[in-house]
Amino acid sequence: MSDSVTDLIDRLHDEAAQDRPAEETPDVGIVMGSDSDLETMMTGGERRGAYDAFVDELGFAEQTDYERAPDAQFTFETYVTSAHRTPDLMTAYAETAEERGLEVIIAGAGGKSADLPNMTASIAYPLPVIGVPVQEKSVDSVIGMPTGAPLVAVDAGKSFNAALSAAQILARQHDEVRDRLVAYHEDLRDGVGDVSRKLHDSGTPAFRDRDR
Ligand code: RP5
């Protein structure tokens, strides 16, 4: 049988069988249960997401072709692998992840049975998985792993932080990622300093009305 899911599964196994140098394979794998999770997981939603953290703040690029790496040194890739609708694809992704060269996976799902992060973590073990509950009601099902089955998770919707956490894992081996993380934090610090001075020096009413 050949269908789009089977094709993807075959592709993942083919890629796992290749012997690509680490510099050419994606460093981070991002999976989500549905493309309806895209804004929360990646970009364009109520708050900034993993795509914004990786691309705008840390200089990563999205790798869309496993056999053709982008110029950027650090990369991520993105797939939909639903735990309930495509358990075979979720399994194939998780079990090939390490061989395909991934260092860490970010997995997000919504609903009350947000099983993708924890199932991906169980199958991809010992690769670290960072879970993102896409909705508040998904938090318990993402973080509720039994003893001995580890999963690191962020708060509901905080895929931006999941990207920073993934970068922290990569930074243990790559000074360049560490430098980018430090620079990002210094920017945050400067931002607080700037806003604090403006608030104080202009006074509350003028500060509040500054962008009106
Ligand atoms: C979950 O069900 C997905 O992660 C998504 O958050 C939710 C709803 O999915 P759709 O019905 O929008 O595809 O598995």
PDB file of C-alpha atoms and ligand atoms in Angstrom:
ATOM      1  CA  MET A   1       0.000   0.000   0.000  1.00  0.00           C
ATOM      2  CA  SER A   2       1.283   3.477  -0.791  1.00  0.00           C
ATOM      3  CA  ASP A   3      -0.261   6.656   0.588  1.00  0.00           C
ATOM      4  CA  SER A   4       1.110   9.932   1.820  1.00  0.00           C
ATOM      5  CA  VAL A   5       1.646   8.637   5.362  1.00  0.00           C
ATOM      6  CA  THR A   6       3.336   5.463   4.171  1.00  0.00           C
ATOM      7  CA  ASP A   7       5.503   7.539   1.859  1.00  0.00           C
ATOM      8  CA  LEU A   8       6.579   9.729   4.746  1.00  0.00           C
ATOM      9  CA  ILE A   9       7.347   6.709   6.910  1.00  0.00           C
ATOM     10  CA  ASP A  10       9.445   5.187   4.118  1.00  0.00           C
ATOM     11  CA  ARG A  11      11.219   8.494   3.628  1.00  0.00           C
ATOM     12  CA  LEU A  12      12.133   8.734   7.326  1.00  0.00           C
ATOM     13  CA  HIS A  13      13.554   5.208   7.303  1.00  0.00           C
ATOM     14  CA  ASP A  14      15.482   5.906   4.091  1.00  0.00           C
ATOM     15  CA  GLU A  15      16.978   9.024   5.646  1.00  0.00           C
ATOM     16  CA  ALA A  16      17.896   7.109   8.814  1.00  0.00           C
ATOM     17  CA  ALA A  17      19.794   4.594   6.688  1.00  0.00           C
ATOM     18  CA  GLN A  18      21.912   7.354   5.129  1.00  0.00           C
ATOM     19  CA  ASP A  19      25.231   8.253   6.660  1.00  0.00           C
ATOM     20  CA  ARG A  20      25.067  12.030   6.567  1.00  0.00           C
ATOM     21  CA  PRO A  21      27.541  14.199   8.471  1.00  0.00           C
ATOM     22  CA  ALA A  22      26.076  15.880  11.545  1.00  0.00           C
ATOM     23  CA  GLU A  23      26.545  19.359  10.011  1.00  0.00           C
ATOM     24  CA  GLU A  24      24.065  18.467   7.259  1.00  0.00           C
ATOM     25  CA  THR A  25      21.249  16.991   9.299  1.00  0.00           C
ATOM     26  CA  PRO A  26      18.604  18.984  11.208  1.00  0.00           C
ATOM     27  CA  ASP A  27      19.589  19.595  14.831  1.00  0.00           C
ATOM     28  CA  VAL A  28      16.077  19.943  16.202  1.00  0.00           C
ATOM     29  CA  GLY A  29      12.939  18.105  15.138  1.00  0.00           C
ATOM     30  CA  ILE A  30       9.624  19.846  15.743  1.00  0.00           C
ATOM     31  CA  VAL A  31       6.476  17.726  15.604  1.00  0.00           C
ATOM     32  CA  MET A  32       2.892  18.700  16.294  1.00  0.00           C
ATOM     33  CA  GLY A  33      -0.377  16.814  16.379  1.00  0.00           C
ATOM     34  CA  SER A  34      -2.141  18.931  13.779  1.00  0.00           C
ATOM     35  CA  ASP A  35      -1.500  21.853  11.504  1.00  0.00           C
ATOM     36  CA  SER A  36      -4.083  23.645  13.669  1.00  0.00           C
ATOM     37  CA  ASP A  37      -1.237  23.756  16.240  1.00  0.00           C
ATOM     38  CA  LEU A  38       0.994  25.683  13.853  1.00  0.00           C
ATOM     39  CA  GLU A  39       0.451  29.195  15.188  1.00  0.00           C
ATOM     40  CA  THR A  40       1.039  28.132  18.777  1.00  0.00           C
ATOM     41  CA  MET A  41       3.963  25.918  17.926  1.00  0.00           C
ATOM     42  CA  MET A  42       5.736  28.024  15.346  1.00  0.00           C
ATOM     43  CA  THR A  43       4.671  31.601  14.585  1.00  0.00           C
ATOM     44  CA  GLY A  44       1.795  33.979  13.975  1.00  0.00           C
ATOM     45  CA  GLY A  45      -0.253  33.216  17.082  1.00  0.00           C
ATOM     46  CA  GLU A  46      -1.047  35.247  20.193  1.00  0.00           C
ATOM     47  CA  ARG A  47       2.549  35.007  21.339  1.00  0.00           C
ATOM     48  CA  ARG A  48       5.819  34.277  19.582  1.00  0.00           C
ATOM     49  CA  GLY A  49       6.593  30.630  18.925  1.00  0.00           C
ATOM     50  CA  ALA A  50       9.457  28.227  18.326  1.00  0.00           C
ATOM     51  CA  TYR A  51       9.981  29.443  14.758  1.00  0.00           C
ATOM     52  CA  ASP A  52      10.387  33.027  15.982  1.00  0.00           C
ATOM     53  CA  ALA A  53      12.872  31.981  18.652  1.00  0.00           C
ATOM     54  CA  PHE A  54      14.945  29.852  16.313  1.00  0.00           C
ATOM     55  CA  VAL A  55      14.914  32.088  13.241  1.00  0.00           C
ATOM     56  CA  ASP A  56      14.645  35.638  14.626  1.00  0.00           C
ATOM     57  CA  GLU A  57      16.593  35.286  17.858  1.00  0.00           C
ATOM     58  CA  LEU A  58      19.041  32.422  17.413  1.00  0.00           C
ATOM     59  CA  GLY A  59      19.902  32.450  13.685  1.00  0.00           C
ATOM     60  CA  PHE A  60      18.701  28.919  12.962  1.00  0.00           C
ATOM     61  CA  ALA A  61      17.154  27.988   9.595  1.00  0.00           C
ATOM     62  CA  GLU A  62      14.332  25.590   8.778  1.00  0.00           C
ATOM     63  CA  GLN A  63      15.585  22.578   6.847  1.00  0.00           C
ATOM     64  CA  THR A  64      12.967  21.438   4.345  1.00  0.00           C
ATOM     65  CA  ASP A  65      15.067  18.927   2.427  1.00  0.00           C
ATOM     66  CA  TYR A  66      16.977  16.332   4.442  1.00  0.00           C
ATOM     67  CA  GLU A  67      19.493  15.920   1.646  1.00  0.00           C
ATOM     68  CA  ARG A  68      20.112  19.622   1.126  1.00  0.00           C
ATOM     69  CA  ALA A  69      21.052  21.544   4.235  1.00  0.00           C
ATOM     70  CA  PRO A  70      20.533  25.315   4.324  1.00  0.00           C
ATOM     71  CA  ASP A  71      23.553  27.574   4.689  1.00  0.00           C
ATOM     72  CA  ALA A  72      22.818  28.266   8.349  1.00  0.00           C
ATOM     73  CA  GLN A  73      24.900  26.139  10.692  1.00  0.00           C
ATOM     74  CA  PHE A  74      22.025  25.194  12.981  1.00  0.00           C
ATOM     75  CA  THR A  75      18.708  23.946  11.741  1.00  0.00           C
ATOM     76  CA  PHE A  76      15.321  22.538  12.655  1.00  0.00           C
ATOM     77  CA  GLU A  77      12.696  20.633  10.688  1.00  0.00           C
ATOM     78  CA  THR A  78       8.938  20.522  11.099  1.00  0.00           C
ATOM     79  CA  TYR A  79       6.358  17.736  10.710  1.00  0.00           C
ATOM     80  CA  VAL A  80       2.786  16.916  11.716  1.00  0.00           C
ATOM     81  CA  THR A  81       2.718  13.463  13.358  1.00  0.00           C
ATOM     82  CA  SER A  82      -0.605  12.882  15.085  1.00  0.00           C
ATOM     83  CA  ALA A  83      -0.464  10.344  17.937  1.00  0.00           C
ATOM     84  CA  HIS A  84      -4.050   9.245  17.357  1.00  0.00           C
ATOM     85  CA  ARG A  85      -4.564   9.643  13.636  1.00  0.00           C
ATOM     86  CA  THR A  86      -1.098   8.544  12.485  1.00  0.00           C
ATOM     87  CA  PRO A  87       0.439   6.493  15.309  1.00  0.00           C
ATOM     88  CA  ASP A  88       2.610   4.733  12.733  1.00  0.00           C
ATOM     89  CA  LEU A  89       4.068   8.038  11.505  1.00  0.00           C
ATOM     90  CA  MET A  90       4.619   9.265  15.081  1.00  0.00           C
ATOM     91  CA  THR A  91       6.440   6.016  15.818  1.00  0.00           C
ATOM     92  CA  ALA A  92       8.561   6.160  12.662  1.00  0.00           C
ATOM     93  CA  TYR A  93       9.547   9.760  13.385  1.00  0.00           C
ATOM     94  CA  ALA A  94      10.516   9.035  16.979  1.00  0.00           C
ATOM     95  CA  GLU A  95      12.348   5.791  16.298  1.00  0.00           C
ATOM     96  CA  THR A  96      14.408   7.235  13.424  1.00  0.00           C
ATOM     97  CA  ALA A  97      15.113  10.587  15.093  1.00  0.00           C
ATOM     98  CA  GLU A  98      18.489   9.753  16.571  1.00  0.00           C
ATOM     99  CA  GLU A  99      19.749   8.013  13.441  1.00  0.00           C
ATOM    100  CA  ARG A 100      18.563  10.930  11.324  1.00  0.00           C
ATOM    101  CA  GLY A 101      20.906  13.136  13.329  1.00  0.00           C
ATOM    102  CA  LEU A 102      18.477  15.025  15.551  1.00  0.00           C
ATOM    103  CA  GLU A 103      19.836  16.146  18.939  1.00  0.00           C
ATOM    104  CA  VAL A 104      16.505  17.046  20.530  1.00  0.00           C
ATOM    105  CA  ILE A 105      12.807  16.958  19.661  1.00  0.00           C
ATOM    106  CA  ILE A 106      10.133  19.531  20.461  1.00  0.00           C
ATOM    107  CA  ALA A 107       6.694  17.899  20.437  1.00  0.00           C
ATOM    108  CA  GLY A 108       3.429  19.779  20.834  1.00  0.00           C
ATOM    109  CA  ALA A 109      -0.189  18.721  20.937  1.00  0.00           C
ATOM    110  CA  GLY A 110      -3.516  20.106  22.105  1.00  0.00           C
ATOM    111  CA  GLY A 111      -6.738  18.667  23.466  1.00  0.00           C
ATOM    112  CA  LYS A 112      -7.185  16.707  26.695  1.00  0.00           C
ATOM    113  CA  SER A 113      -5.386  13.645  25.305  1.00  0.00           C
ATOM    114  CA  ALA A 114      -2.223  15.343  24.147  1.00  0.00           C
ATOM    115  CA  ASP A 115      -0.288  12.098  23.813  1.00  0.00           C
ATOM    116  CA  LEU A 116       2.182  13.035  21.090  1.00  0.00           C
ATOM    117  CA  PRO A 117       4.875  14.549  23.355  1.00  0.00           C
ATOM    118  CA  ASN A 118       4.951  11.689  25.853  1.00  0.00           C
ATOM    119  CA  MET A 119       4.685   8.900  23.284  1.00  0.00           C
ATOM    120  CA  THR A 120       7.398  10.534  21.184  1.00  0.00           C
ATOM    121  CA  ALA A 121       9.579  10.789  24.302  1.00  0.00           C
ATOM    122  CA  SER A 122       9.046   7.128  25.135  1.00  0.00           C
ATOM    123  CA  ILE A 123       9.901   5.934  21.645  1.00  0.00           C
ATOM    124  CA  ALA A 124      12.783   8.348  20.959  1.00  0.00           C
ATOM    125  CA  TYR A 125      14.429   7.675  24.345  1.00  0.00           C
ATOM    126  CA  PRO A 126      17.255   8.456  25.137  1.00  0.00           C
ATOM    127  CA  LEU A 127      16.904  11.486  22.853  1.00  0.00           C
ATOM    128  CA  PRO A 128      15.552  14.399  24.926  1.00  0.00           C
ATOM    129  CA  VAL A 129      12.021  15.552  24.130  1.00  0.00           C
ATOM    130  CA  ILE A 130      10.566  18.902  25.147  1.00  0.00           C
ATOM    131  CA  GLY A 131       6.784  18.816  25.346  1.00  0.00           C
ATOM    132  CA  VAL A 132       4.534  21.754  24.532  1.00  0.00           C
ATOM    133  CA  PRO A 133       0.918  21.571  25.719  1.00  0.00           C
ATOM    134  CA  VAL A 134      -0.816  23.549  22.992  1.00  0.00           C
ATOM    135  CA  GLN A 135      -3.753  24.368  25.278  1.00  0.00           C
ATOM    136  CA  GLU A 136      -4.185  24.759  29.058  1.00  0.00           C
ATOM    137  CA  LYS A 137      -6.277  21.592  29.126  1.00  0.00           C
ATOM    138  CA  SER A 138      -3.362  19.655  27.589  1.00  0.00           C
ATOM    139  CA  VAL A 139      -0.899  20.359  30.418  1.00  0.00           C
ATOM    140  CA  ASP A 140      -1.690  17.332  32.589  1.00  0.00           C
ATOM    141  CA  SER A 141      -1.502  14.843  29.746  1.00  0.00           C
ATOM    142  CA  VAL A 142       1.844  16.251  28.584  1.00  0.00           C
ATOM    143  CA  ILE A 143       3.620  16.449  31.937  1.00  0.00           C
ATOM    144  CA  GLY A 144       2.093  13.346  33.503  1.00  0.00           C
ATOM    145  CA  MET A 145       4.806  10.852  32.669  1.00  0.00           C
ATOM    146  CA  PRO A 146       5.441   7.858  34.957  1.00  0.00           C
ATOM    147  CA  THR A 147       8.687   7.540  36.917  1.00  0.00           C
ATOM    148  CA  GLY A 148      11.486   6.396  34.644  1.00  0.00           C
ATOM    149  CA  ALA A 149       9.948   7.918  31.500  1.00  0.00           C
ATOM    150  CA  PRO A 150      11.373  11.439  31.287  1.00  0.00           C
ATOM    151  CA  LEU A 151       9.918  14.391  29.427  1.00  0.00           C
ATOM    152  CA  VAL A 152      10.781  18.038  29.904  1.00  0.00           C
ATOM    153  CA  ALA A 153       7.825  20.341  29.310  1.00  0.00           C
ATOM    154  CA  VAL A 154       7.022  24.024  29.077  1.00  0.00           C
ATOM    155  CA  ASP A 155       3.808  25.743  30.126  1.00  0.00           C
ATOM    156  CA  ALA A 156       0.805  25.828  27.805  1.00  0.00           C
ATOM    157  CA  GLY A 157       1.608  27.490  24.500  1.00  0.00           C
ATOM    158  CA  LYS A 158       5.202  28.376  25.389  1.00  0.00           C
ATOM    159  CA  SER A 159       6.863  26.884  22.319  1.00  0.00           C
ATOM    160  CA  PHE A 160       9.205  29.898  22.241  1.00  0.00           C
ATOM    161  CA  ASN A 161      10.695  28.688  25.519  1.00  0.00           C
ATOM    162  CA  ALA A 162      10.824  25.130  24.176  1.00  0.00           C
ATOM    163  CA  ALA A 163      13.074  26.408  21.384  1.00  0.00           C
ATOM    164  CA  LEU A 164      15.321  28.172  23.893  1.00  0.00           C
ATOM    165  CA  SER A 165      15.503  24.984  25.970  1.00  0.00           C
ATOM    166  CA  ALA A 166      16.402  22.962  22.880  1.00  0.00           C
ATOM    167  CA  ALA A 167      19.121  25.492  22.078  1.00  0.00           C
ATOM    168  CA  GLN A 168      20.412  25.187  25.655  1.00  0.00           C
ATOM    169  CA  ILE A 169      20.862  21.456  25.079  1.00  0.00           C
ATOM    170  CA  LEU A 170      22.727  22.105  21.812  1.00  0.00           C
ATOM    171  CA  ALA A 171      24.819  24.803  23.494  1.00  0.00           C
ATOM    172  CA  ARG A 172      26.504  22.205  25.698  1.00  0.00           C
ATOM    173  CA  GLN A 173      28.374  21.091  22.579  1.00  0.00           C
ATOM    174  CA  HIS A 174      28.280  24.200  20.409  1.00  0.00           C
ATOM    175  CA  ASP A 175      29.765  27.438  21.725  1.00  0.00           C
ATOM    176  CA  GLU A 176      28.146  29.375  18.894  1.00  0.00           C
ATOM    177  CA  VAL A 177      24.663  28.445  20.114  1.00  0.00           C
ATOM    178  CA  ARG A 178      25.707  29.348  23.654  1.00  0.00           C
ATOM    179  CA  ASP A 179      26.870  32.784  22.440  1.00  0.00           C
ATOM    180  CA  ARG A 180      23.554  33.359  20.661  1.00  0.00           C
ATOM    181  CA  LEU A 181      21.604  32.428  23.785  1.00  0.00           C
ATOM    182  CA  VAL A 182      23.681  34.806  25.869  1.00  0.00           C
ATOM    183  CA  ALA A 183      23.245  37.608  23.307  1.00  0.00           C
ATOM    184  CA  TYR A 184      19.485  37.033  23.298  1.00  0.00           C
ATOM    185  CA  HIS A 185      19.380  37.375  27.073  1.00  0.00           C
ATOM    186  CA  GLU A 186      21.464  40.533  26.983  1.00  0.00           C
ATOM    187  CA  ASP A 187      18.960  42.025  24.529  1.00  0.00           C
ATOM    188  CA  LEU A 188      16.145  41.184  26.930  1.00  0.00           C
ATOM    189  CA  ARG A 189      18.047  42.838  29.749  1.00  0.00           C
ATOM    190  CA  ASP A 190      18.686  45.961  27.658  1.00  0.00           C
ATOM    191  CA  GLY A 191      15.002  46.070  26.769  1.00  0.00           C
ATOM    192  CA  VAL A 192      13.993  46.144  30.433  1.00  0.00           C
ATOM    193  CA  GLY A 193      16.577  48.850  31.132  1.00  0.00           C
ATOM    194  CA  ASP A 194      15.322  51.006  28.254  1.00  0.00           C
ATOM    195  CA  VAL A 195      11.696  50.681  29.192  1.00  0.00           C
ATOM    196  CA  SER A 196      12.409  51.307  32.861  1.00  0.00           C
ATOM    197  CA  ARG A 197      14.270  54.535  32.074  1.00  0.00           C
ATOM    198  CA  LYS A 198      11.552  55.718  29.678  1.00  0.00           C
ATOM    199  CA  LEU A 199       8.799  54.979  32.200  1.00  0.00           C
ATOM    200  CA  HIS A 200      10.595  56.764  34.971  1.00  0.00           C
ATOM    201  CA  ASP A 201      11.824  59.731  32.970  1.00  0.00           C
ATOM    202  CA  SER A 202       8.641  60.435  31.035  1.00  0.00           C
ATOM    203  CA  GLY A 203       6.184  59.626  33.856  1.00  0.00           C
ATOM    204  CA  THR A 204       3.279  57.204  33.724  1.00  0.00           C
ATOM    205  CA  PRO A 205       0.729  59.145  31.591  1.00  0.00           C
ATOM    206  CA  ALA A 206       3.226  60.074  28.859  1.00  0.00           C
ATOM    207  CA  PHE A 207       4.732  56.584  28.891  1.00  0.00           C
ATOM    208  CA  ARG A 208       1.300  54.972  28.595  1.00  0.00           C
ATOM    209  CA  ASP A 209       0.355  57.266  25.695  1.00  0.00           C
ATOM    210  CA  ARG A 210       3.694  57.042  23.860  1.00  0.00           C
ATOM    211  CA  ASP A 211       2.467  54.815  21.024  1.00  0.00           C
ATOM    212  CA  ARG A 212      -1.030  56.252  20.665  1.00  0.00           C
TER     213      ARG A 212
HETATM  214  C1  RP5 B   1      -4.553  17.284  18.821  1.00  0.00           C
HETATM  215  O1  RP5 B   1      -5.879  17.589  18.602  1.00  0.00           O
HETATM  216  C2  RP5 B   1      -3.786  18.252  17.998  1.00  0.00           C
HETATM  217  O2  RP5 B   1      -2.518  18.460  18.547  1.00  0.00           O
HETATM  218  C3  RP5 B   1      -4.622  19.491  18.030  1.00  0.00           C
HETATM  219  O3  RP5 B   1      -4.186  20.400  19.019  1.00  0.00           O
HETATM  220  C4  RP5 B   1      -6.005  18.974  18.392  1.00  0.00           C
HETATM  221  C5  RP5 B   1      -7.058  19.269  17.353  1.00  0.00           C
HETATM  222  O4  RP5 B   1      -6.616  18.839  16.081  1.00  0.00           O
HETATM  223  P1  RP5 B   1      -7.458  19.187  14.769  1.00  0.00           P
HETATM  224  O5  RP5 B   1      -8.797  18.556  14.945  1.00  0.00           O
HETATM  225  O6  RP5 B   1      -7.532  20.688  14.684  1.00  0.00           O
HETATM  226  O7  RP5 B   1      -6.660  18.627  13.616  1.00  0.00           O
HETATM  227  O8  RP5 B   1      -4.250  15.975  18.470  1.00  0.00           O
END
